[in-house]
Coordinates of C-alpha atoms in Angstrom, one line a residue:
Chain A
M21 CA 214.3 254.3 67.1
L22 CA 215.0 257.2 69.5
K23 CA 215.1 254.7 72.3
R24 CA 218.0 253.0 70.6
I25 CA 219.9 256.2 69.7
I26 CA 219.9 257.9 73.1
P27 CA 221.8 255.1 75.0
L28 CA 224.1 255.0 72.1
L29 CA 224.9 258.6 72.3
L30 CA 225.3 258.4 76.1
V31 CA 227.8 255.6 75.6
I32 CA 229.8 257.7 73.2
F33 CA 229.6 260.6 75.5
G34 CA 230.6 258.6 78.5
S35 CA 233.6 256.8 76.9
T36 CA 235.0 260.0 75.4
L37 CA 234.6 261.8 78.7
I38 CA 236.4 259.0 80.6
L39 CA 239.2 259.1 78.1
S40 CA 239.5 262.9 78.5
L41 CA 239.5 262.7 82.3
L42 CA 242.2 260.0 82.2
L43 CA 244.5 262.6 80.8
Q44 CA 244.2 264.4 84.1
L45 CA 245.8 261.3 85.7
L46 CA 249.0 261.9 83.8
P47 CA 252.0 262.2 86.2
V48 CA 253.0 265.2 84.1
G49 CA 250.8 268.2 83.5
L50 CA 249.6 268.7 79.9
K51 CA 250.6 272.3 80.3
D52 CA 254.2 271.4 81.1
L53 CA 254.3 269.0 78.1
Y54 CA 252.9 271.2 75.3
I55 CA 253.1 274.8 76.1
A56 CA 256.2 276.4 74.6
P57 CA 257.7 279.1 76.8
G58 CA 257.1 282.6 75.7
D59 CA 255.7 285.8 76.8
E60 CA 252.4 285.9 78.7
A61 CA 250.3 286.7 75.7
S62 CA 251.6 283.8 73.6
V63 CA 251.3 281.3 76.5
K64 CA 247.7 282.5 77.0
E65 CA 247.0 282.0 73.3
Q66 CA 248.5 278.5 73.3
L67 CA 246.4 277.6 76.4
K68 CA 243.3 278.7 74.8
S69 CA 243.8 276.9 71.5
L70 CA 244.5 273.7 73.3
G71 CA 241.6 274.1 75.7
L72 CA 243.8 274.1 78.7
D73 CA 242.7 277.4 80.1
G74 CA 240.0 276.0 82.2
N75 CA 239.2 272.8 84.3
A76 CA 239.1 269.1 83.3
F77 CA 235.5 269.5 82.1
T78 CA 236.0 272.6 80.0
F79 CA 239.0 270.8 78.4
Y80 CA 236.7 267.9 77.5
F81 CA 234.1 270.1 75.9
H82 CA 236.7 272.0 74.0
W83 CA 238.0 268.7 72.7
L84 CA 234.4 267.4 71.9
N85 CA 233.6 270.6 70.1
D86 CA 236.6 270.2 67.9
F87 CA 236.2 266.4 67.6
I88 CA 232.6 266.8 66.2
R89 CA 233.8 269.3 63.7
G90 CA 236.5 266.9 62.5
N91 CA 239.4 268.5 64.2
F92 CA 241.1 265.8 66.1
G93 CA 243.8 267.8 67.9
Y94 CA 247.4 268.4 67.1
I95 CA 250.7 266.5 67.3
I96 CA 252.8 269.2 69.1
F97 CA 256.6 269.1 68.4
P98 CA 259.1 270.4 71.0
G99 CA 259.3 274.0 70.3
G100 CA 255.7 274.5 69.5
G101 CA 255.3 273.3 65.9
R102 CA 252.1 271.5 65.2
E103 CA 250.7 268.9 62.9
P104 CA 247.0 268.1 62.7
V105 CA 246.2 264.6 63.8
S106 CA 243.7 264.3 61.0
N107 CA 246.7 264.3 58.6
R108 CA 248.0 261.1 60.2
L109 CA 244.6 259.6 60.4
A110 CA 244.0 260.2 56.6
T111 CA 246.8 257.7 55.9
A112 CA 246.6 255.4 58.9
L113 CA 242.9 254.8 59.3
P114 CA 242.1 253.4 55.8
I115 CA 245.0 250.9 56.2
S116 CA 243.6 249.6 59.4
I117 CA 240.0 249.6 58.1
R118 CA 241.1 247.7 55.0
L119 CA 242.8 245.1 57.2
V120 CA 239.7 244.7 59.4
I121 CA 237.5 244.3 56.4
Y122 CA 239.8 241.7 54.7
V123 CA 239.7 239.8 57.9
Q124 CA 235.9 239.9 58.2
I125 CA 235.4 238.8 54.6
V126 CA 238.0 235.9 54.8
S127 CA 236.6 234.8 58.1
L128 CA 232.9 234.7 57.0
L129 CA 233.8 233.0 53.7
V130 CA 235.6 230.2 55.5
S131 CA 233.5 229.9 58.6
V132 CA 230.1 229.6 56.9
P133 CA 230.9 226.4 54.9
L134 CA 233.0 225.1 57.9
G135 CA 230.2 225.8 60.4
I136 CA 227.5 224.2 58.2
Y137 CA 229.7 221.2 57.5
T138 CA 230.5 220.5 61.2
A139 CA 226.9 221.0 62.1
Y140 CA 225.7 218.6 59.3
R141 CA 228.2 216.0 60.5
A142 CA 227.6 216.8 64.2
G143 CA 228.8 214.0 66.4
R144 CA 230.7 212.2 63.7
R145 CA 234.4 211.8 63.8
S146 CA 235.2 214.6 61.3
D147 CA 233.1 216.9 63.3
R148 CA 234.8 216.1 66.6
V149 CA 238.2 216.5 65.1
I150 CA 237.4 219.8 63.5
S151 CA 235.5 221.1 66.5
Y152 CA 238.3 220.5 68.9
S153 CA 240.8 222.1 66.6
L154 CA 238.5 225.0 66.2
F155 CA 238.1 225.3 70.0
A156 CA 241.9 225.5 70.5
A157 CA 242.3 227.9 67.6
A158 CA 239.7 230.2 69.0
S159 CA 241.6 230.3 72.3
V160 CA 245.0 231.2 70.7
P161 CA 245.6 234.9 70.7
N162 CA 246.1 236.3 67.2
F163 CA 249.6 237.6 68.0
V164 CA 250.7 234.1 68.6
F165 CA 249.7 233.1 65.0
G166 CA 251.2 236.4 63.8
L167 CA 254.6 235.7 65.4
L168 CA 254.6 232.0 64.3
L169 CA 253.6 232.8 60.8
A170 CA 256.2 235.6 60.6
I171 CA 259.0 233.2 61.8
F172 CA 258.1 230.2 59.8
I173 CA 256.5 231.5 56.6
G174 CA 258.1 234.9 56.5
V175 CA 261.6 234.2 57.6
K176 CA 262.4 230.5 57.5
L177 CA 260.6 229.6 54.2
G178 CA 260.7 233.1 52.8
W179 CA 257.5 232.7 50.9
L180 CA 256.0 236.0 51.9
P181 CA 257.4 239.2 53.1
P182 CA 257.5 239.0 57.0
L183 CA 256.9 242.7 57.3
G184 CA 256.0 245.9 55.6
Y185 CA 253.1 247.3 53.7
V186 CA 252.5 248.2 50.1
D187 CA 249.6 250.3 49.1
P188 CA 247.2 248.8 46.5
S189 CA 247.5 251.9 44.3
E190 CA 251.3 251.2 44.0
N191 CA 251.5 247.6 43.4
F192 CA 248.3 245.5 43.9
V193 CA 250.1 242.0 43.8
E194 CA 252.6 243.2 46.4
H195 CA 249.8 244.6 48.5
I196 CA 248.1 241.3 48.6
K197 CA 251.4 239.6 49.4
T198 CA 252.1 241.8 52.3
M199 CA 248.6 241.5 53.6
I200 CA 248.3 237.6 53.5
L201 CA 250.1 236.9 56.8
P202 CA 248.5 239.7 58.9
V203 CA 245.1 238.8 57.6
L204 CA 245.7 235.1 58.2
S205 CA 246.9 235.6 61.8
L206 CA 243.8 237.7 62.6
S207 CA 241.5 235.4 60.8
I208 CA 242.3 232.1 62.3
P209 CA 240.9 232.7 65.7
T210 CA 238.0 234.6 64.2
I211 CA 237.2 231.7 61.8
A212 CA 237.2 229.4 64.7
T213 CA 234.9 231.5 66.8
Y214 CA 232.5 232.1 64.0
S215 CA 232.2 228.5 62.9
R216 CA 231.6 227.2 66.3
L217 CA 228.7 229.7 66.8
L218 CA 227.3 228.9 63.4
R219 CA 227.6 225.1 64.1
S220 CA 225.5 225.2 67.3
D221 CA 222.9 227.5 65.6
V222 CA 222.6 225.3 62.5
I223 CA 222.3 222.2 64.7
A224 CA 219.3 223.9 66.5
T225 CA 217.7 224.9 63.2
L226 CA 218.1 221.5 61.7
R227 CA 215.7 220.1 64.4
E228 CA 213.0 222.5 63.2
D229 CA 209.8 220.9 61.6
Y230 CA 210.2 222.9 58.5
V231 CA 213.6 221.3 57.8
T232 CA 212.0 217.8 58.0
M233 CA 209.2 219.0 55.8
A234 CA 211.7 220.4 53.2
A235 CA 213.6 217.0 53.4
S236 CA 210.5 215.0 52.9
K237 CA 209.6 217.1 49.9
G238 CA 212.8 215.7 48.4
L239 CA 214.9 218.8 48.4
S240 CA 218.6 218.2 48.2
N241 CA 220.7 218.5 51.3
R242 CA 222.7 221.3 49.9
R243 CA 219.6 223.2 49.0
I244 CA 218.2 222.8 52.5
L245 CA 221.4 223.8 54.2
F246 CA 222.2 226.9 52.2
T247 CA 218.7 228.3 51.4
H248 CA 216.6 227.2 54.3
V249 CA 218.8 226.8 57.2
L250 CA 221.6 229.3 56.8
R251 CA 219.6 232.4 57.0
P252 CA 217.7 231.8 60.2
S253 CA 220.8 230.4 61.8
S254 CA 223.1 233.4 61.0
T255 CA 221.7 235.9 63.6
T256 CA 224.1 234.9 66.3
L257 CA 226.9 234.9 63.7
F258 CA 226.3 238.5 62.6
T259 CA 225.8 239.7 66.1
S260 CA 229.1 238.2 67.2
A261 CA 230.8 239.3 64.0
A262 CA 229.8 242.8 65.1
L263 CA 230.9 242.4 68.7
N264 CA 234.0 240.7 67.6
M265 CA 235.0 243.9 65.9
G266 CA 236.3 245.2 69.3
A267 CA 238.6 242.2 69.8
L268 CA 239.6 242.6 66.1
I269 CA 240.5 246.2 66.4
G270 CA 242.6 245.4 69.6
G271 CA 244.2 242.5 67.7
T272 CA 244.9 244.8 64.7
L273 CA 247.0 247.1 66.9
V274 CA 249.2 244.3 67.9
I275 CA 249.4 242.7 64.5
E276 CA 250.3 246.0 62.9
Q277 CA 253.2 246.3 65.3
I278 CA 254.4 242.8 64.4
F279 CA 254.2 243.2 60.7
S280 CA 255.2 246.9 60.7
I281 CA 252.0 248.0 58.9
P282 CA 251.6 251.8 59.2
G283 CA 248.0 251.8 60.4
L284 CA 246.2 253.2 63.4
G285 CA 248.0 250.6 65.7
S286 CA 251.4 251.9 64.7
E287 CA 250.2 255.5 65.0
I288 CA 249.0 254.8 68.6
G289 CA 252.4 253.3 69.4
I290 CA 254.2 256.4 68.0
A291 CA 251.9 258.6 69.9
I292 CA 252.7 256.8 73.2
F293 CA 256.4 256.8 72.7
S294 CA 256.5 260.5 71.6
R295 CA 254.1 261.5 74.4
Q296 CA 251.4 262.8 72.1
F297 CA 248.5 262.5 74.4
F298 CA 246.1 264.7 72.5
A299 CA 246.6 262.4 69.5
L300 CA 246.3 259.3 71.7
Q301 CA 243.0 260.6 73.1
S302 CA 241.6 261.1 69.6
Y303 CA 242.8 257.8 68.3
V304 CA 241.2 255.8 71.1
A305 CA 238.0 258.0 70.9
I306 CA 237.7 257.2 67.2
I307 CA 238.0 253.6 67.9
A308 CA 235.3 253.7 70.6
V309 CA 233.0 255.8 68.5
G310 CA 233.4 253.7 65.4
Y311 CA 232.9 250.5 67.4
V312 CA 229.7 251.8 69.1
L313 CA 228.3 253.1 65.8
F314 CA 229.1 250.0 63.9
N315 CA 227.3 247.9 66.5
G316 CA 224.2 250.1 66.3
I317 CA 224.1 249.7 62.5
I318 CA 224.5 245.9 62.7
Y319 CA 221.7 245.8 65.1
V320 CA 219.4 247.5 62.7
L321 CA 220.6 245.3 59.8
L322 CA 219.9 242.2 61.8
G323 CA 216.2 243.1 61.5
F324 CA 216.5 242.6 57.8
V325 CA 218.4 239.3 58.0
D326 CA 216.0 237.8 60.6
P327 CA 212.6 239.5 60.8
R328 CA 211.8 237.5 63.9
T329 CA 214.2 239.7 66.0
R330 CA 212.4 242.8 64.5
E331 CA 209.1 241.6 65.8
R332 CA 210.3 240.7 69.2
R333 CA 211.8 244.1 69.6
N334 CA 208.5 245.8 68.7
A335 CA 206.5 243.6 71.0
Chain B
M4 CA 234.8 217.1 93.5
R5 CA 235.0 213.5 92.5
K6 CA 231.7 213.9 90.7
L7 CA 233.1 216.9 88.8
W8 CA 236.2 214.9 87.8
S9 CA 234.0 212.2 86.3
T10 CA 232.3 214.7 84.0
F11 CA 235.7 215.7 82.4
N12 CA 236.4 214.4 78.9
L13 CA 240.0 213.9 77.6
P14 CA 240.7 217.5 76.4
T15 CA 239.4 218.8 79.7
K16 CA 241.7 216.4 81.7
I17 CA 244.7 217.4 79.6
S18 CA 243.8 221.1 80.3
V19 CA 243.5 220.5 84.0
A20 CA 246.9 218.7 84.0
W21 CA 248.6 221.7 82.1
V22 CA 247.0 224.2 84.4
S23 CA 248.2 222.2 87.4
I24 CA 251.8 222.1 85.9
V25 CA 251.8 225.8 85.4
M26 CA 250.4 226.4 88.9
F27 CA 253.2 224.1 90.2
F28 CA 255.8 226.4 88.5
V29 CA 254.1 229.5 89.9
V30 CA 254.5 228.1 93.4
T31 CA 257.9 226.4 93.2
G32 CA 259.5 228.2 90.2
S33 CA 262.4 229.8 92.1
F34 CA 263.3 226.7 94.0
L35 CA 263.7 224.4 91.0
P36 CA 267.2 223.5 90.0
L37 CA 267.3 225.8 86.9
P38 CA 269.8 228.5 85.8
N39 CA 269.0 231.9 87.1
P40 CA 266.5 233.5 84.7
T41 CA 268.3 236.9 84.9
E42 CA 271.8 235.6 84.4
F43 CA 273.0 234.8 80.9
D44 CA 275.4 232.0 79.8
P45 CA 278.1 233.6 77.8
D46 CA 279.1 230.2 76.2
A47 CA 275.6 229.4 74.9
S48 CA 273.9 232.4 73.1
G49 CA 271.1 231.4 70.9
V50 CA 271.5 227.6 71.1
G51 CA 268.5 225.6 69.9
L52 CA 266.1 223.3 71.7
F53 CA 267.5 220.2 73.6
S54 CA 271.0 221.6 74.0
S55 CA 273.0 220.4 76.9
G56 CA 272.2 222.3 80.0
H57 CA 269.5 224.3 78.2
L58 CA 266.5 222.1 77.5
L59 CA 264.5 224.7 75.6
G60 CA 267.6 226.6 74.3
T61 CA 268.6 230.1 75.0
D62 CA 267.8 233.5 73.5
I63 CA 270.2 235.6 71.6
N64 CA 271.8 237.0 74.8
G65 CA 272.2 233.5 76.4
Y66 CA 269.3 233.7 78.8
D67 CA 268.0 230.1 79.5
L68 CA 264.5 229.9 78.0
L69 CA 263.2 227.0 80.2
S70 CA 264.1 228.9 83.3
N71 CA 262.6 232.1 82.0
V72 CA 259.4 230.3 81.0
V73 CA 259.1 228.6 84.4
N74 CA 259.9 231.7 86.4
G75 CA 257.8 233.9 84.0
A76 CA 254.8 231.8 84.9
R77 CA 254.9 233.3 88.3
I78 CA 254.5 236.9 87.3
S79 CA 252.2 236.3 84.3
I80 CA 249.8 234.0 86.3
L81 CA 249.9 236.2 89.4
I82 CA 249.0 239.3 87.3
A83 CA 246.1 237.3 85.9
L84 CA 244.9 235.9 89.2
I85 CA 245.2 239.3 91.1
S86 CA 243.4 241.3 88.3
V87 CA 240.7 238.6 87.8
G88 CA 240.3 238.2 91.6
V89 CA 240.1 241.9 92.4
G90 CA 238.2 242.8 89.2
G91 CA 235.8 239.9 89.6
L92 CA 235.1 240.8 93.3
I93 CA 234.4 244.5 92.5
G94 CA 232.5 243.7 89.3
S95 CA 230.3 240.9 90.9
A96 CA 229.6 243.1 93.9
I97 CA 228.5 246.0 91.7
G98 CA 226.6 243.7 89.4
I99 CA 224.7 241.8 92.0
A100 CA 223.9 244.9 94.0
S101 CA 222.6 246.8 91.0
A102 CA 220.5 244.0 89.7
Y103 CA 219.0 243.4 93.2
V104 CA 218.2 247.1 93.8
R105 CA 217.1 247.8 90.2
G106 CA 215.8 251.2 89.4
K107 CA 218.1 254.2 88.8
L108 CA 221.2 252.6 90.2
D109 CA 220.8 249.7 87.8
I110 CA 220.4 252.0 84.8
A111 CA 223.6 253.9 85.8
V112 CA 225.6 250.8 86.4
N113 CA 224.4 249.2 83.2
L114 CA 225.4 252.5 81.3
L115 CA 228.9 252.5 83.0
F116 CA 229.5 248.8 82.0
N117 CA 228.4 249.6 78.5
I118 CA 230.8 252.6 78.4
L119 CA 233.7 250.6 79.6
L120 CA 232.9 247.8 77.1
S121 CA 232.6 250.3 74.2
I122 CA 236.3 250.7 74.2
P123 CA 237.9 247.4 73.0
N124 CA 239.6 245.9 76.1
L125 CA 243.0 245.9 74.8
V126 CA 242.8 249.5 73.6
L127 CA 241.4 250.6 77.0
G128 CA 244.3 248.7 78.8
L129 CA 246.8 250.2 76.4
A130 CA 245.5 253.8 77.0
L131 CA 245.5 253.2 80.8
V132 CA 249.0 251.8 81.0
A133 CA 250.4 254.4 78.5
I134 CA 248.9 257.3 80.6
L135 CA 249.6 256.0 84.1
A136 CA 253.0 254.7 83.4
T137 CA 254.4 257.9 81.9
S138 CA 257.3 259.1 83.9
A139 CA 257.6 262.7 84.7
D140 CA 261.1 262.9 83.3
P141 CA 261.4 261.1 79.9
A142 CA 265.1 260.3 80.7
I143 CA 264.2 258.3 83.8
P144 CA 261.9 255.3 83.3
I145 CA 259.4 254.6 86.0
D146 CA 260.0 252.1 88.8
P147 CA 259.5 248.6 87.6
N148 CA 257.4 247.6 90.6
R149 CA 255.2 250.6 89.9
R150 CA 254.8 249.5 86.4
V151 CA 253.7 246.1 87.4
F152 CA 251.2 247.6 89.7
I153 CA 249.9 249.9 87.0
I154 CA 249.5 246.9 84.6
I155 CA 247.6 244.9 87.3
F156 CA 245.3 248.0 87.9
S157 CA 244.6 248.5 84.2
L158 CA 243.8 244.9 83.6
T159 CA 241.6 244.9 86.7
V160 CA 239.6 247.8 85.1
I161 CA 239.1 245.7 82.0
I162 CA 237.8 242.8 84.0
I163 CA 235.3 244.7 86.1
P164 CA 232.7 245.3 83.4
I165 CA 233.1 241.8 81.8
L166 CA 232.5 240.0 85.1
G167 CA 230.1 242.6 86.4
R168 CA 227.8 242.2 83.5
I169 CA 227.7 238.4 83.9
A170 CA 226.9 238.8 87.7
R171 CA 224.2 241.3 86.9
G172 CA 222.6 239.1 84.2
A173 CA 222.7 236.0 86.5
T174 CA 221.3 238.0 89.4
L175 CA 218.4 239.3 87.3
S176 CA 217.5 235.8 86.3
W177 CA 217.3 234.7 90.0
V178 CA 215.9 237.8 91.7
N179 CA 212.3 237.2 90.7
R180 CA 212.1 233.4 91.4
E181 CA 209.5 232.2 94.0
F182 CA 211.9 231.3 96.7
I183 CA 213.3 234.9 96.8
V184 CA 209.9 236.3 96.9
A185 CA 209.0 233.9 99.7
A186 CA 212.1 234.8 101.7
R187 CA 211.3 238.4 101.4
S188 CA 207.7 237.9 102.4
M189 CA 209.0 235.9 105.4
G190 CA 210.7 239.1 106.6
M191 CA 214.3 238.1 105.7
N192 CA 216.4 241.3 105.2
D193 CA 218.1 242.1 102.0
R194 CA 221.6 241.3 103.2
H195 CA 220.5 237.9 104.1
I196 CA 218.7 237.3 100.9
I197 CA 221.7 238.4 98.9
F198 CA 224.3 236.3 100.7
K199 CA 222.2 233.2 101.5
H200 CA 220.1 232.9 98.4
I201 CA 221.5 235.0 95.5
V202 CA 225.2 234.7 95.8
P203 CA 225.3 230.9 96.0
N204 CA 223.2 230.7 92.8
V205 CA 225.2 233.4 90.9
L206 CA 228.6 232.1 91.9
P207 CA 228.7 229.1 89.4
A208 CA 228.1 231.5 86.4
I209 CA 231.0 233.5 87.7
Y210 CA 233.4 230.6 88.3
A211 CA 233.0 229.5 84.6
V212 CA 233.7 233.0 83.3
I213 CA 236.7 233.5 85.7
F214 CA 238.7 230.9 83.8
L215 CA 237.9 232.6 80.5
A216 CA 238.8 236.0 82.1
I217 CA 242.2 234.6 83.2
G218 CA 242.8 233.7 79.6
V219 CA 241.9 237.3 78.5
V220 CA 244.3 238.8 81.0
I221 CA 247.3 236.5 80.0
V222 CA 246.7 237.4 76.4
A223 CA 246.5 241.1 77.3
E224 CA 249.7 241.0 79.3
G225 CA 251.5 239.5 76.3
A226 CA 249.9 242.0 73.9
L227 CA 250.8 245.0 76.0
S228 CA 254.4 243.8 75.9
L229 CA 254.4 243.6 72.1
L230 CA 252.9 247.1 72.1
G231 CA 255.9 248.3 74.1
V232 CA 254.1 249.2 77.4
G233 CA 254.2 245.8 79.1
I234 CA 256.7 244.6 81.7
I235 CA 260.2 245.4 80.4
D236 CA 262.5 244.5 83.2
G237 CA 261.7 241.4 85.1
V238 CA 260.6 237.9 84.1
S239 CA 257.2 237.3 82.5
W240 CA 255.9 235.7 79.4
G241 CA 254.9 239.0 78.0
A242 CA 258.4 240.4 78.8
M243 CA 260.0 237.5 77.1
I244 CA 257.9 238.0 73.9
G245 CA 258.4 241.8 74.0
R246 CA 262.2 241.5 74.4
V247 CA 262.7 239.6 71.2
A248 CA 259.8 240.9 69.2
G249 CA 261.8 243.1 66.9
D250 CA 264.6 240.6 66.3
F251 CA 263.9 236.8 66.3
T252 CA 265.6 235.7 63.1
Y253 CA 268.8 234.6 64.8
A254 CA 267.2 232.7 67.6
P255 CA 263.6 231.9 66.7
Q256 CA 263.1 229.6 69.7
S257 CA 263.3 232.7 71.9
M258 CA 260.1 233.8 70.3
Y259 CA 258.2 230.5 69.8
V260 CA 258.9 228.9 73.2
P261 CA 257.2 231.6 75.3
V262 CA 254.5 232.2 72.6
V263 CA 253.6 228.4 72.5
V264 CA 253.6 228.1 76.3
L265 CA 251.4 231.2 76.6
A266 CA 249.0 229.8 73.9
L267 CA 248.8 226.4 75.6
T268 CA 248.0 228.0 79.0
V269 CA 245.2 230.1 77.5
I270 CA 243.8 227.1 75.7
A271 CA 243.8 225.1 78.9
F272 CA 242.2 227.8 81.0
N273 CA 239.5 228.4 78.3
Q274 CA 238.8 224.6 78.0
V275 CA 238.3 224.4 81.8
G276 CA 236.0 227.5 81.8
D277 CA 234.1 226.2 78.8
H278 CA 233.6 222.8 80.5
L279 CA 232.3 224.4 83.7
R280 CA 230.0 226.5 81.7
S281 CA 228.5 223.5 79.8
Q282 CA 228.1 221.7 83.2
L283 CA 226.3 224.8 84.5
D284 CA 224.0 224.9 81.3
S285 CA 222.9 221.4 81.9
R286 CA 222.3 222.1 85.6
E287 CA 220.2 225.1 84.6
G288 CA 218.4 223.0 82.1
K289 CA 217.3 220.6 84.9
I290 CA 215.7 223.3 87.0

């Protein structure tokens, strides 16, 4: 277990350090941006509270120390007013996480039957047509679907709101309505990727002897596919669902911009335009840390889905 | 070459044709008899597809969309080719060297790749461009050429770990085969072994992924524009999308023309890459 955790921590440490050092490459000094003019004592006090009183590395450790304690830095207004970044995160992060979860659920719900069906029909006409469409759909970036859906369904047909976000606590039906187009545009490429992976794994599993055995025992095709074949075939699917989280988070940023959803992506956009680099640093660090931890958890969970991977790891 | 063509199925042939058309535009774009992409037509703002003089219509300001798409191919594809070329070269060099040397260097390189891959590539690109393209004075935007350079640099950084990891993995699978051990026992020096025996075997794996990487970069360029940090002045697919992102209800063709062209190009590059990879797999299977 320790052997897994140490590289994980090293990666988190390294990625946050790189982000922190990146801020040193800014064409403007952080001091010039965020230190309000004042007498010597107040300037010194400001430098100290922002961790800018030392070199690049002391700045990083100051940031890291705060980050671990749940203090994600400040948004600093001209004149010296401050708002903790955690305030913004408290509203933005749940929205983005909700979006990603919806996308993963929808994608898995659609891609599992689709992958099994195309594998079962492998080589037939219906499989070829679906498989080629899936390949094309997997290559199309999600913002393309986002923009096209916004134009045609949102604006031209007017069936669904082309932009905006309603919180589920306010109006659940409206919430679902505003989420359909963003979730759909993120899901289409994801569904395509997942079903293609599941298809090739199911085809491989169908060649196993125990499947022939189950068939000769007279089990129904549906029973064989869903109870005997799906589970051993789903390892790659789960691994890539975890890895795909990265692409999905990147996609969420763009989709949030297109549909004006006030999630993390929009906050990052605001941070860039209003030059809030402390906030930007913490936002990106949260994404990186979340992504790494999530992958670590999935890796452990995989051992339960497919015990074969667990044995291989211990060997 | 002829042999390779005979392995293509219909979708791959269509993809190769599309990639060739796009490459033709990249080379000849500015010489074709098309309206100037940066000059607007005051008599035709927001006209639809197949209008006279504007085959793909114009956007809300009267810029000709066909001309913009054709000329935009140059910057979009060049950005992709340069970042994938440079990033691929650096990444493969690091990957091959570390897998060949093994030991501490390899552990360090692997950790570095993992760190870079732990930040989703679009987020890393966004952070890099946002930080590097900040102008000292908020009132004066940075020089457009410098911006293009920063975008290429950031996308190169994204590509390095992706291709580096592929090169490292491929090298690891070759470095212990008998012919390498034999070459070494015959007294061949490391440089010779790497360039004569390892590189030729690793290259096919890299070729296949390069096409996929070009797709990644084209998408990233478009996404950066939507996020507001892409190319602003100038002609590229991303710039076209970014320019009308906030307001496409009046002239929707100004949005879907560049978006569809971008999507088709990415599909085509991916299809070619995927085909090369499957060819490679069957070749590996025979060994």
